[in-house]
Amino acid sequence: MKKIYTDHIAKTLGVQTWQVENCAELIADGCTVPFISRYRKERTGGLTDVEVSEIKHYTEVFEEMERRKDTVLKTIEESGAMTPGLRKEIESCISSTALEDLYLPFRPKRKTRATVAEAKGLKPLADAIWAHTVSRPSEEAKKYVKGEVSCVEDALQGARDILAERISETAALRESVRGIYRTRRVVSKPTKKGQSDPEARKYNSYFTFSRPIKDIPSYNLLAILRAENEGFLSVSIDADKEVCCKKIYYEICQKNGYPSKETGNEIREAVEDGYSRLLEPSITGEILREAKEKADIDSIRVFGENLRQLLLAAPVGQKRVMAIDPGFRTGCKVVCLDEQGNLLHNETIYPHPPVSKKIQAITAVADMAERYGIEVVAIGSGTAGRETEDFVRKVGLPADVKIFSVSEDGASVYSASDVGREEFPEYDVTVRGAVSIGRRLMDPLSELVKIDPKSLGVGQYQHDVDQNLLREKLDDVVESCVNSVGVNLNTASPYLLRYVSGIGPALSKSIVDYRASNGAFKARRDLLKVPRLGEKAFQQCAGFLRIQGAENPLDNSAVHPEAYGIVDRMAKDLGMPVSQLVGNEEAVKRLQAEKYVDGTFGLPTVRDILKELLKPGLDPREEAEEFSFADDIRDISDLRQGMELPGIVTNITSFGAFVDIGLHDNGLIHASRLGGDPSKKLRLRQKITVSVVSVDLERNRIGLRLA
């Protein structure tokens, strides 16, 4: 990668250029983000997975820019307009906007007023006015009154059309106008449709909106642009035409010198026309797109942080689970799962109105709990969730059976998906949905990777942001979470394995097929027997896969096979086998990391190995805890200002955090009541105590603050 790019990336991320260069080399060599951040710390100076991911993103952006530069250079060369100075400017671009500005005058055009004037032979007149080589353009214009040019004014108008387009295509002038626009306000007003269509009411707060573009929160801007796309708002930037035109004229004079009065008047007219007709709409669109890109990044960041917290939510682990997908009229679908999440039994109970077969439901739940040795109960948090939880708590299950409320978001998507049909082809969507609820309590990460993150209810304006950037970010988050936890090679589904570093969909299927045909893997090196899984893929994935009960205990740790030799040396120095060293805190603390540094493995890697030897295969996630809502709050009308209630954070956005307090509608803790970025104050699924600030019965809105 060119130095101009690595320098820019380093400056943007606040790291050293050599770190970017080494990281880019590893990426080019086929290394994945998790592998680089975990096992190549010496090469990168300890860059985090987030930083490595950012570098990977930028390398792809600049690779695309290089391809674009090739196209631009080729086009300009073919036109015969290339100069050494222009080539240098193009080759040194690190901004796509700057590159397109340089290309704009040479881009093939459709018919414009300027091209029509040039066809009439008026370009020399425009050049003379631009260069101030004539003091009386009206006299000079007489020479061009012939053919399609009917009079002096016709000639001057054509020259001004050429100059207006030239002004609008001059990179320096465009950037000057952008500079003004970036300091101005975005103004939105209702269109005729917005004033009459009831659907526009949700955008009422933007009907008289005006705010500096640099200060608009991402969620406000995305809402405004969505309303504009729906035809409810007209959006503009309140830049002053007179100020912009004066600045353009001044910069032209700075470069070309001050013209005569008559020549200056012609240039001023061209400036005003070029600004109003060409520059203003173009720059307005650019600045709004630029602002939207920043809003997209902020919104996607929030979504990514939420998704990370959701995926890394506390699991209950391998326990026998009864999962219930609640419902009133259609009943509650109940499934029983074994410790591996396999479906043992399913049936439907009707404990609620209108059917109200409560006695039969109590008997059925108690019988299933005893028959299948149920240890935990997972109840979907959607419609009838609260009522079903109350019902189950009154069944009289053994005291050691814990009851959990589980988010249903995405369960219906899974149940109707190809994955759901593939896993349970003989069952309907209601059974699949209940199974998903149970499995996500056992291990949220393993289950949620099967569902499109956009269906998990934890984003803001996710359908309005750049979908390619969103997909890239969410894939990075899922991959990061899966590899930070580690994956059991002998139990993982192909949907989980595909996110392991270096594997992907095709190899994940090959691994599962091999496992089905040959039995459980006994050692990590056995992976090399899997068809199409070569040394490179093994290098990338091995450290993130776990084999419980393996002959070599390191196969159930995050120590990479390439570093097993270091552990062998450590064990030899202590006079014990590796099996006795792993998990032996007293022995590990006797080891000095510096002693095992060599030309291949540096201090960061050795220290990571020592940490892993202390607690091999440690799951970084917390343990799941039971939770109960306030018993006396059943409806929004039960709420009173000042009440303190238990709640669970269900979504975090830039403008606040949504909290489930056991009602149909979640409450909102506005960002202003958190004293800053909500994502820095709270985490998803966090159990908190809130105080009721306001209750809007008409709109079913609940305002909260942290108690």
mmCIF file of C-alpha atoms in Angstrom, residues 101 104-105 109 112 114 118 122-132 159-174 248 252 255-256 270-271 273-274 277-279:
data_model
loop_
_atom_site.group_PDB
_atom_site.id
_atom_site.type_symbol
_atom_site.label_atom_id
_atom_site.label_comp_id
_atom_site.label_asym_id
_atom_site.label_seq_id
_atom_site.Cartn_x
_atom_site.Cartn_y
_atom_site.Cartn_z
ATOM 1 C CA ASP A 101 -13.281 17.354 -8.353
ATOM 2 C CA LEU A 104 -14.942 16.745 -13.220
ATOM 3 C CA PRO A 105 -13.731 19.068 -16.033
ATOM 4 C CA LYS A 109 -20.562 15.196 -20.672
ATOM 5 C CA THR A 112 -25.080 21.367 -21.595
ATOM 6 C CA ALA A 114 -21.578 25.285 -22.074
ATOM 7 C CA GLU A 118 -18.409 25.801 -27.338
ATOM 8 C CA LEU A 122 -17.341 30.858 -28.239
ATOM 9 C CA LYS A 123 -14.646 29.207 -26.082
ATOM 10 C CA PRO A 124 -11.901 31.703 -27.164
ATOM 11 C CA LEU A 125 -14.132 34.583 -26.056
ATOM 12 C CA ALA A 126 -14.726 32.888 -22.693
ATOM 13 C CA ASP A 127 -10.977 32.267 -22.303
ATOM 14 C CA ALA A 128 -10.212 35.916 -23.044
ATOM 15 C CA ILE A 129 -12.694 37.123 -20.419
ATOM 16 C CA TRP A 130 -11.397 34.575 -17.890
ATOM 17 C CA ALA A 131 -7.759 35.584 -18.468
ATOM 18 C CA HIS A 132 -8.622 39.346 -18.562
ATOM 19 C CA ALA A 159 -19.181 32.863 -23.010
ATOM 20 C CA ARG A 160 -20.808 33.242 -19.595
ATOM 21 C CA ASP A 161 -22.331 29.756 -19.918
ATOM 22 C CA ILE A 162 -18.849 28.341 -20.541
ATOM 23 C CA LEU A 163 -17.414 30.269 -17.596
ATOM 24 C CA ALA A 164 -20.297 29.246 -15.287
ATOM 25 C CA GLU A 165 -19.568 25.582 -15.972
ATOM 26 C CA ARG A 166 -15.813 26.156 -15.596
ATOM 27 C CA ILE A 167 -16.380 27.817 -12.222
ATOM 28 C CA SER A 168 -18.600 24.971 -11.046
ATOM 29 C CA GLU A 169 -15.934 22.442 -12.076
ATOM 30 C CA THR A 170 -12.898 24.144 -10.518
ATOM 31 C CA ALA A 171 -11.762 22.016 -7.587
ATOM 32 C CA ALA A 172 -10.490 24.895 -5.436
ATOM 33 C CA LEU A 173 -13.707 26.886 -5.858
ATOM 34 C CA ARG A 174 -15.897 23.878 -5.078
ATOM 35 C CA ILE A 248 -15.829 32.772 -5.569
ATOM 36 C CA ILE A 252 -10.863 34.044 -9.200
ATOM 37 C CA LYS A 255 -5.589 33.765 -9.209
ATOM 38 C CA ASN A 256 -6.136 35.684 -12.464
ATOM 39 C CA ALA A 270 -21.073 33.949 -14.717
ATOM 40 C CA VAL A 271 -20.322 33.378 -11.020
ATOM 41 C CA ASP A 273 -25.295 31.818 -12.709
ATOM 42 C CA GLY A 274 -22.774 29.051 -12.024
ATOM 43 C CA ARG A 277 -27.697 26.755 -11.451
ATOM 44 C CA LEU A 278 -24.801 24.354 -10.904
ATOM 45 C CA LEU A 279 -22.867 24.758 -7.673
#
